[in-house]
Short mmCIF file of C-alpha atoms and ligand atoms in Angstrom, two decimals:
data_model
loop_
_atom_site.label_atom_id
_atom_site.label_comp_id
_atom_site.label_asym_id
_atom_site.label_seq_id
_atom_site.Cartn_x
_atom_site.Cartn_y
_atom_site.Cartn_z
CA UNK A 9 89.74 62.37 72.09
CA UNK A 10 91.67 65.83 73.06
CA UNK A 11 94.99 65.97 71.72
CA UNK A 12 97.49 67.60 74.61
CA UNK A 13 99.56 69.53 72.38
CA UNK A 14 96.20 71.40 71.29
CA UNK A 15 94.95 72.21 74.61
CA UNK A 16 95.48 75.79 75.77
CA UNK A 17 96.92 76.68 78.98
CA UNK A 18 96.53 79.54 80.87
CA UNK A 19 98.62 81.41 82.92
CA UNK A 20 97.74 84.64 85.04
CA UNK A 21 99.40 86.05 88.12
CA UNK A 22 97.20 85.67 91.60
CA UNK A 23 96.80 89.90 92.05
CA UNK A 24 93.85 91.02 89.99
CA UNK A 25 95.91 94.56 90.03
CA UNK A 26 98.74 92.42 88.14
CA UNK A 27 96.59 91.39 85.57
CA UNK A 28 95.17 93.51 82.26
CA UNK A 29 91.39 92.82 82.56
CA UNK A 30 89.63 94.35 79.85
CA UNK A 31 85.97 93.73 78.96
CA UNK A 32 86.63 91.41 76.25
CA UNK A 33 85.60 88.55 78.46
CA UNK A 34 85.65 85.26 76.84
CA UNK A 35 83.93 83.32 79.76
CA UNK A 36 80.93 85.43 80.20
CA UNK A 37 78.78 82.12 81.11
CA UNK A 38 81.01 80.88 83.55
CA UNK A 39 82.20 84.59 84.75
CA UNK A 40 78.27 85.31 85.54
CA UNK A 41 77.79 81.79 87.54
CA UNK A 42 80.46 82.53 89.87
CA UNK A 43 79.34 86.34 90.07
CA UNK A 44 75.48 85.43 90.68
CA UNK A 45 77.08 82.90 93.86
CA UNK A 46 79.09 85.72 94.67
CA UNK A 47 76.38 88.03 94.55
CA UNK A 48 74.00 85.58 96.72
CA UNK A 49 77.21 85.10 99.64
CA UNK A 50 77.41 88.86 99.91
CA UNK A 51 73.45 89.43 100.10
CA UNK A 52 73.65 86.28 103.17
CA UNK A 53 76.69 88.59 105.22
CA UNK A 54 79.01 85.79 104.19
CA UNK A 55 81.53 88.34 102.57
CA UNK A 56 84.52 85.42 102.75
CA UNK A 57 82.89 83.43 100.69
CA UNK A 58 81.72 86.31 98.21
CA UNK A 59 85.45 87.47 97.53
CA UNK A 60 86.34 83.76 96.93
CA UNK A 61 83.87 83.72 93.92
CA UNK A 62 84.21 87.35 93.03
CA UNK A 63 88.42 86.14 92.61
CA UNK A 64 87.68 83.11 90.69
CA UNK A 65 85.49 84.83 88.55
CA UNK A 66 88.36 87.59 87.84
CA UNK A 67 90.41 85.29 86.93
CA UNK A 68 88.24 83.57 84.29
CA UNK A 69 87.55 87.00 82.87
CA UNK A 70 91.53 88.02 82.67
CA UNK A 71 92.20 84.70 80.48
CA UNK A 72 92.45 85.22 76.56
CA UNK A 73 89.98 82.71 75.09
CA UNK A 74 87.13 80.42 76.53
CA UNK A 75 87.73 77.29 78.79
CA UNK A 76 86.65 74.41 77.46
CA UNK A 77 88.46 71.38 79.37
CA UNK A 78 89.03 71.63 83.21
CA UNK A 79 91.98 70.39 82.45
CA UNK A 80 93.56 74.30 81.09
CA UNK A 81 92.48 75.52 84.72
CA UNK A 82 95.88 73.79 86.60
CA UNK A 83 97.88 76.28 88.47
CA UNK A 84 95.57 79.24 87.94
CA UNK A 85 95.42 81.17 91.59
CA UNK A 86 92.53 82.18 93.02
CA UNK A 87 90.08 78.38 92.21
CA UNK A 88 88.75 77.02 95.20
CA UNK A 89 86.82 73.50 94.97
CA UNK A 90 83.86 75.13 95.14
CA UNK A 91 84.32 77.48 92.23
CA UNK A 92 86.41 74.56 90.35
CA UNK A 93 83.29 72.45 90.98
CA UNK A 94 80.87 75.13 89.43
CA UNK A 95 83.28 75.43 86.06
CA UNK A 96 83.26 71.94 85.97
CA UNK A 97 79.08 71.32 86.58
CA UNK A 98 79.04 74.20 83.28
CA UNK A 99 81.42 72.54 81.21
CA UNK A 100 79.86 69.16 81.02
CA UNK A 101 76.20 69.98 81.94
CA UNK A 102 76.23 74.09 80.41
CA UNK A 103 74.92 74.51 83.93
CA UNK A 104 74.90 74.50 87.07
CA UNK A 105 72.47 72.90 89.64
CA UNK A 106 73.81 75.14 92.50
CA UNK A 107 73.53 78.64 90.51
CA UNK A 108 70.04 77.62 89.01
CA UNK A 109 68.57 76.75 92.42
CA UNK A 110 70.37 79.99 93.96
CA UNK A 111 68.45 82.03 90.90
CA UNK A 112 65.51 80.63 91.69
CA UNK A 113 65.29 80.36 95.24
CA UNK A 114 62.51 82.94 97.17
CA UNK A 115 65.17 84.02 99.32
CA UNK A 116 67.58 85.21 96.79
CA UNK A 117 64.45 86.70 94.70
CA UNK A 118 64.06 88.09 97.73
CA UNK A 119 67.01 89.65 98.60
CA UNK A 120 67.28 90.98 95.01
CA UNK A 121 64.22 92.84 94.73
CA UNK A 122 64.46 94.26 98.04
CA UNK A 123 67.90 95.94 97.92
CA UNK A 124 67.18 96.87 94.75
CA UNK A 125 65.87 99.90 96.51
CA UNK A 126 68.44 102.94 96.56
CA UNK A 127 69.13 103.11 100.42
CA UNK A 128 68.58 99.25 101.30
CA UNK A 129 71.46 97.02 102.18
CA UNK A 130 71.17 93.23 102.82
CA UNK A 131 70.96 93.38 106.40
CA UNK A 132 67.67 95.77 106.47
CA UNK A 133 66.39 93.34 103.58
CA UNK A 134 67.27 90.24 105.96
CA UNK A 135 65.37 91.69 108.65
CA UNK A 136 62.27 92.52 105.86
CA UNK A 137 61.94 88.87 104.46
CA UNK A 138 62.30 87.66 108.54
CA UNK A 139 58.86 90.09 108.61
CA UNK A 140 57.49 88.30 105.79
CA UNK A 141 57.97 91.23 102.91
CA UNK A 142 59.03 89.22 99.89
CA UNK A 143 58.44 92.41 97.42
CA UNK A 144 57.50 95.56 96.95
CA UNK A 145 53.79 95.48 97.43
CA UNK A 146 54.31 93.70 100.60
CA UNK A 147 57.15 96.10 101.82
CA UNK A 148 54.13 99.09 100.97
CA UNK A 149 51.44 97.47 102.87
CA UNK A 150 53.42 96.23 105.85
CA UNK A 151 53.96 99.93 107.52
CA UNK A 152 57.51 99.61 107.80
CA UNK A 153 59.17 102.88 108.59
CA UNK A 154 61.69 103.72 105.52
CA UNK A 155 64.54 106.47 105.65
CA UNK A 156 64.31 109.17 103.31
CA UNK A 157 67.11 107.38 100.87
CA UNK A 158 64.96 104.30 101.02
CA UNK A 159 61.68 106.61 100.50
CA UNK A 160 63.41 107.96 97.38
CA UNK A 161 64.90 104.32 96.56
CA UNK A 162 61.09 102.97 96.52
CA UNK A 163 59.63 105.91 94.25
CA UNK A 164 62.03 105.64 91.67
CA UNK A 165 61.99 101.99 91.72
CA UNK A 166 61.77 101.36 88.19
CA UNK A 167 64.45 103.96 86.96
CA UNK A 168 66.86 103.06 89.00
CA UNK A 169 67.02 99.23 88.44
CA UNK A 170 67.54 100.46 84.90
CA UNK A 171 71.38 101.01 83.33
CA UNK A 172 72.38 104.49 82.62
CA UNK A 173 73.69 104.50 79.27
CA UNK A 174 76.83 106.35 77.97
CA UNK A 175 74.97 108.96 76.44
CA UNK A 176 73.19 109.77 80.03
CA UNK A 177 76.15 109.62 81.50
CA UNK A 178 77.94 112.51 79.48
CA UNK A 179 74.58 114.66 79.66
CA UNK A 180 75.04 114.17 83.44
CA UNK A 181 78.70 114.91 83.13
CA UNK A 182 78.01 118.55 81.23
CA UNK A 183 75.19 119.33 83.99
CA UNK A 184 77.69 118.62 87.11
CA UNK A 185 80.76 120.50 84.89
CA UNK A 186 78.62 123.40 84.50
CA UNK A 187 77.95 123.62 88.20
CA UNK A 188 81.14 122.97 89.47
CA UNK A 189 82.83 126.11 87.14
CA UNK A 190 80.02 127.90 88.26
CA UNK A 191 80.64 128.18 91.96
CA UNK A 192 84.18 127.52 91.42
CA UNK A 193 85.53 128.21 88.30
CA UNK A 194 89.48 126.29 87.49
CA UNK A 195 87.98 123.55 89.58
CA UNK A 196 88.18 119.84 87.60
CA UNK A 197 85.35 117.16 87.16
CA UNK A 198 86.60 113.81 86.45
CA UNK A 199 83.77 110.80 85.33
CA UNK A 200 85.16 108.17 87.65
CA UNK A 201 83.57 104.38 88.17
CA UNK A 202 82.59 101.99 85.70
CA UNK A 203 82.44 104.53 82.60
CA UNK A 204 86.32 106.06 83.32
CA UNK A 205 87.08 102.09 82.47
CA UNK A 206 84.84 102.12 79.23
CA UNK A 207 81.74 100.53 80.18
CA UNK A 208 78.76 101.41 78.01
CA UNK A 209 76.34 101.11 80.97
CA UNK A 210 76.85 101.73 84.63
CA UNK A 211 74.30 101.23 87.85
CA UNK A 212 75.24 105.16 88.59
CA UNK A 213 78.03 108.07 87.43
CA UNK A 214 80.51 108.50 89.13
CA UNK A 215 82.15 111.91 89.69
CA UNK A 216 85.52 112.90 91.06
CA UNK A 217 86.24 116.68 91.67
CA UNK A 218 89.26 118.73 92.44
CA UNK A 219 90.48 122.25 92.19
CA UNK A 220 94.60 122.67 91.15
CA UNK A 221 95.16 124.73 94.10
CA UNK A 222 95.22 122.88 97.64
CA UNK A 223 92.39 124.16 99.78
CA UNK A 224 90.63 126.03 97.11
CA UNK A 225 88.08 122.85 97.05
CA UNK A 226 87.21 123.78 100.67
CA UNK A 227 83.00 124.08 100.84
CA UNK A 228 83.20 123.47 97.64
CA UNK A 229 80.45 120.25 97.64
CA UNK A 230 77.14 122.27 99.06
CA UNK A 231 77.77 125.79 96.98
CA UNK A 232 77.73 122.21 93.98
CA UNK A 233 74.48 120.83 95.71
CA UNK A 234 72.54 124.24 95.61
CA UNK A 235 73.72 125.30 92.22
CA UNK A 236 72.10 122.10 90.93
CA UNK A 237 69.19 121.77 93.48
CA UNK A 238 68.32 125.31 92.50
CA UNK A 239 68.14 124.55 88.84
CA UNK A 240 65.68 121.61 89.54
CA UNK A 241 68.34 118.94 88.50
CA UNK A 242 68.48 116.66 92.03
CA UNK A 243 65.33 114.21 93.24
CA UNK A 244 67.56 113.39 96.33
CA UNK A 245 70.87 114.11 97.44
CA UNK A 246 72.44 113.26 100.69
CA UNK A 247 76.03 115.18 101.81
CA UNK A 248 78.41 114.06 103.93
CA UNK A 249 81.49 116.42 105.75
CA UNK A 250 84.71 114.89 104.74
CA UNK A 251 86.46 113.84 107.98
CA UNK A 252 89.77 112.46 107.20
CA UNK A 253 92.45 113.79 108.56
CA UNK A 254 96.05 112.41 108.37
CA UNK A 255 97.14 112.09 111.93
CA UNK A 256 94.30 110.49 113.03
CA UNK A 257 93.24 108.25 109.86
CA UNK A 258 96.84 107.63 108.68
CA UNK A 259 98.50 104.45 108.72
CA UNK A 260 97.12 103.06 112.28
CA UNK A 261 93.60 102.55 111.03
CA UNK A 262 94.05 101.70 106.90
CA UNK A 263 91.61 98.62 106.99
CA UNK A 264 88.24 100.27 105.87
CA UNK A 265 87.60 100.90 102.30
CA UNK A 266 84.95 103.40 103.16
CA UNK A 267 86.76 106.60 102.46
CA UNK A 268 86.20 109.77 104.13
CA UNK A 269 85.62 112.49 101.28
CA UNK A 270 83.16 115.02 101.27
CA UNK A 271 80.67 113.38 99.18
CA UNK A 272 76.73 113.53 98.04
CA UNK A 273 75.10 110.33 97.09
CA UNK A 274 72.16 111.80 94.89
CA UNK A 275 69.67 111.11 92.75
CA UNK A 276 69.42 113.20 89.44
CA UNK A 277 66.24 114.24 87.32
CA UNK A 278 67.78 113.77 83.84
CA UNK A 279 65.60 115.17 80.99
CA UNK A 280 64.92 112.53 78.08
CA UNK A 281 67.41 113.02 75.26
CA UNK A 282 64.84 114.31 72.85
CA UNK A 283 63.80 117.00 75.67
CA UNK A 284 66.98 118.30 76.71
CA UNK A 285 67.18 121.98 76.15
CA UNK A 286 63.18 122.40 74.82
CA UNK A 287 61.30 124.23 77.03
CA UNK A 288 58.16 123.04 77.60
CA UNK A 289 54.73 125.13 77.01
CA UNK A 290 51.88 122.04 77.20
CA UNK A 291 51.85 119.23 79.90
CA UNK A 292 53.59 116.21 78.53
CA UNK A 293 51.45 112.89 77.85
CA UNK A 294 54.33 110.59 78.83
CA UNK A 295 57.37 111.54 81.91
CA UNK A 296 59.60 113.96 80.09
CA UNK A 297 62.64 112.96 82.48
CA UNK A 298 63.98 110.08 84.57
CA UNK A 299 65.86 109.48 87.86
CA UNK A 300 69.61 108.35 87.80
CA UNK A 301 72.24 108.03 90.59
CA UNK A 302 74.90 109.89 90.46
CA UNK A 303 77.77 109.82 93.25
CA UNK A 304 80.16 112.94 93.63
CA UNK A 305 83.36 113.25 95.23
CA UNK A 306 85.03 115.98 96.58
CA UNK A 307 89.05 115.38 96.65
CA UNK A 308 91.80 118.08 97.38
CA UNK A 309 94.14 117.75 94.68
CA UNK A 310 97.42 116.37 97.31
CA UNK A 311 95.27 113.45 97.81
CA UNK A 312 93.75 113.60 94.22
CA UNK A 313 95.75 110.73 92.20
CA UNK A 314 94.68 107.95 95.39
CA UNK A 315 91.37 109.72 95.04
CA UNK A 316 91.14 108.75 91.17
CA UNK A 317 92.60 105.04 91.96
CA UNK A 318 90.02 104.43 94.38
CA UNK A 319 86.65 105.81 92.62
CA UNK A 320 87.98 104.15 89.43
CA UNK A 321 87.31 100.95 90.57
CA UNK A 322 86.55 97.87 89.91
CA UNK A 323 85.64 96.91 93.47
CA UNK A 324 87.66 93.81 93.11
CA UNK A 325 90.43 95.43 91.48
CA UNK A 326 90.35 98.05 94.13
CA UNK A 327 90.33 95.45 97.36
CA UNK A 328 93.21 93.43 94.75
CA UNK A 329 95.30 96.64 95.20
CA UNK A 330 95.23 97.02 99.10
CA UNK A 331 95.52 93.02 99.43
CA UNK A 332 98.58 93.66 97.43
CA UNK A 333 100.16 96.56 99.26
CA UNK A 334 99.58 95.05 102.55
CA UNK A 335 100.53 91.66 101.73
CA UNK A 336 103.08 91.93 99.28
CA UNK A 337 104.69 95.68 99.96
CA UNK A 338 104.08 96.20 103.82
CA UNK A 339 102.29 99.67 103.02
CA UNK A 340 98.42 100.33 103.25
CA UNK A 341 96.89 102.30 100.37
CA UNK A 342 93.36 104.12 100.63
CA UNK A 343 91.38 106.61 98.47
CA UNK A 344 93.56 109.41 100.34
CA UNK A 345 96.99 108.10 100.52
CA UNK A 346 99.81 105.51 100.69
CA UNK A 347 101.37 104.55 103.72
CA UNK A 348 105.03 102.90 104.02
CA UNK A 349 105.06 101.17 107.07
CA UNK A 350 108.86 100.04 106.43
CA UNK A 351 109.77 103.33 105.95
CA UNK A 352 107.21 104.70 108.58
CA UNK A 353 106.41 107.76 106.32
CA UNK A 354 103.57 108.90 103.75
CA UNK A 355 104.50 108.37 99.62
CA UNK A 356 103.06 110.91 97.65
CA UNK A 357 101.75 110.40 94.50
CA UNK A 358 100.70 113.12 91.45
CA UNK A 359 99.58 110.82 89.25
CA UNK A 360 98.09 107.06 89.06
CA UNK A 361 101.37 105.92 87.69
CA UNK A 362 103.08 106.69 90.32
CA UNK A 363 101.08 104.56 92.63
CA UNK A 364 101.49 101.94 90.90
CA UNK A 365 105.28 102.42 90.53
CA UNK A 366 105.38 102.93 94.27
CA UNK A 367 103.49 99.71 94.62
CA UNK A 368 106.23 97.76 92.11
CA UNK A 369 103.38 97.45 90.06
CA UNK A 370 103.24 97.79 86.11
CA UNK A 371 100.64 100.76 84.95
CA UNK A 372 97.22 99.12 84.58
CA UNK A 373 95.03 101.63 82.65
CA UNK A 374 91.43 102.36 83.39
CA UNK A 375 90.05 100.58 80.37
CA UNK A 376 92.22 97.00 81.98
CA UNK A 377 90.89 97.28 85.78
CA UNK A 378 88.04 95.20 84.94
CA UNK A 379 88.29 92.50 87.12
P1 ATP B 3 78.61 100.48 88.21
O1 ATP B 3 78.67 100.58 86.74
O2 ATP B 3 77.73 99.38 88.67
O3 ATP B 3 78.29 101.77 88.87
P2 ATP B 3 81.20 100.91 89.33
O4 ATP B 3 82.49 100.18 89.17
O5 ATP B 3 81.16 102.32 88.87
O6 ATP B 3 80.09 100.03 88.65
P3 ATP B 3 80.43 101.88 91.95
O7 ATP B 3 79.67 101.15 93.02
O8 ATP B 3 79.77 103.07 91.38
O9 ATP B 3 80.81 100.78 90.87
O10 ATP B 3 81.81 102.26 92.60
C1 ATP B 3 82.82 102.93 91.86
C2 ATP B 3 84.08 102.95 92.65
O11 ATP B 3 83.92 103.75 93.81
C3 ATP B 3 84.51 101.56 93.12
O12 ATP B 3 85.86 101.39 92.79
C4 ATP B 3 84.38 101.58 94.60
O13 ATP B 3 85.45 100.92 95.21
C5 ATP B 3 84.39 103.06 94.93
N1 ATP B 3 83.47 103.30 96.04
C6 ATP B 3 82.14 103.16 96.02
N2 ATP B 3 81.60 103.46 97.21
C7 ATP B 3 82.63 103.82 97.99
C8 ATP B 3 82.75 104.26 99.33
N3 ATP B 3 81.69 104.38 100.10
N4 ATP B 3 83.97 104.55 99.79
C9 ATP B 3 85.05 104.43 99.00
N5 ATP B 3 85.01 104.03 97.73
C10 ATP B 3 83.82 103.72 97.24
MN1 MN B 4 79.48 103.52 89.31
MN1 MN B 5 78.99 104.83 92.66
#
């Protein structure tokens, strides 16, 4: 028998970007359901359906204790059927039928393994399991021709399907510092992604970097990519030219969230912990180093503060913010800049707060984007 008066409800507003979402999540069985179906819709091209469980799941992770009646759910935004149904399946079974077949299905197996690989998205991997590659023996023996991201993806298999931890994060962080200052010095490396809101783990590091004086950051990304190539530090590292450019990119074409930054998707060779700084005089009986990604970003500092936004993340939070500005604010934000389309003119920003006060939003810190 549930007594009314002891039953907690919730109440959260429908923007992600409205809400404080730390990482103190109190439905982390519920929260990982809806993110493993979300997961599966994205890896099937069904990217509708994907957001739909990657909002529900947001929501479950902004409320303030666990859920353990349906009936505390009532007016919460962002709950389809199908997600309510999933809750519900957990609630009064402690699973779900749906998410343990999805888990266990070949396909999904499938799919996970194979863009696992640095350099593989879900449609190459689609087109791999319609060939009959299931794993990664199969993918080796079958022939099939691999890109040089995928090449690298494949040989450090293993490393890179494991978390980088905090502490190989900040080693990474004094590496790319010391390269930056070193072909630029005054130029600024912000950790971005996961770790900037406080995770302890991460899938890559993310890097942000700027120099205080407009233009001064100008070729600034390869003199960054030989300094460390040159020093033995990258396994991989792939550039690309920024090409945004306001008149052309500005308000009439806001949609993507693919940003145009001069950037280098790499992979790093980070010397174990208890190697760093020993040089070495006999061959090692076990791998002195392993392979992390790291993603830099090169940002002038006018565009800077959207720059920050952006690579902070998370994803949903980020998509949240533009949903928000479109819908809400008739302007269209990206990683460069925010567009008034009332007011048919650019708002600058120095400064994350003043984004957000530009959006009528209150400040959401780093460490409470983690939706
Ligand atoms: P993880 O710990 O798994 O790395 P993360 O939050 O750091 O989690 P990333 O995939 O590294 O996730 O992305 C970090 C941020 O960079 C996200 O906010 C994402 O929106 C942004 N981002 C990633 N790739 C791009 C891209 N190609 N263009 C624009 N922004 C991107
Ligand atoms: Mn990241
Ligand atoms: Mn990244």
């Amino acid at each position: 028998q549930i007594n009314e008066a002891e039953v907690v409800l919730f109440s959260v507003p429908s923007y992600a970007c409205q809400r404080r979402t730390t990482l103190d999540n109190h439905n982390v069985t519920l929260t990982d359901a809806l993110s493993l179906l979300a997961e599966n819709a994205e890896l099937s091209d069904e990217d509708g359906r994907g957001v739909a469980f990657r909002r529900a799941a947001a929501v479950l992770k902004a409320l303030p204790a666990p859920v353990t009646a349906m009936s505390q759910l009532t007016g919460l935004p962002c709950l389809g059927d199908h997600s309510l149904r999933v809750i519900k399946d957990i609630l009064e079974n402690e699973a779900s039928d749906e998410v343990e077949s999805t888990k266990q299905s070949d396909r999904f197996k499938a799919l996970k393994v194979l863009t696992g690989i640095f350099g593989v998205g879900s449609k190459t991997a689609d087109r791999w399991i319609r060939d009959g590659i299931h794993n990664l023996h199969q993918l080796q023996e079958s022939g099939a021709t691999l890109n040089r991201a995928q090449q690298a993806g494949l040989e450090h298999y293993d490393d890179l399907n494991q978390q980088v931890t905090k502490a190989e994060a900040d080693a990474i962080t004094e590496i790319v510092q010391e390269a930056v200052v070193s072909v630029l010095p005054g130029a600024q490396v912000v950790l971005t992604g996961g770790f900037r809101r406080g995770k302890q783990t991460g899938h890559d590091v993310d890097f942000l970097i700027t120099h205080p004086e407009e233009g001064r950051e100008v070729g600034l990304m390869p003199k960054v990519v030989f300094w460390l190539e040159s020093q033995g530090f990258l396994l991989y590292q792939k550039t690309t030219r920024n090409s945004y450019l306001e008149v052309k990119d500005g308000p009439g074409r806001p949609s993507s969230n693919m940003d145009r930054f001069e950037r280098c998707l790499s992979i790093f060779k980070l010397a174990k912990k208890e190697e760093r700084g020993i040089k070495l005089t006999n061959p090692p009986a076990h791998r002195r180093w392993r392979a992390v990604r790291v993603d830099l970003v090169v940002s002038p500092i006018s565009q800077f503060a959207f720059a920050l936004l952006g690579w902070t993340g998370s994803k949903l939070f980020e998509r949240e913010l533009r949903r928000w500005a479109g819908h809400e604010k008739a302007m269209s934000l990206s990683s460069h800049a925010l567009y008034d389309n009332k007011q048919s003119r650019y708002l600058r920003a120095a400064s994350e707060e003043e984004i957000f006060a530009h959006l009528g939003l209150e400040y959401i810190p780093p460490s409470e984007r983690n939706a």
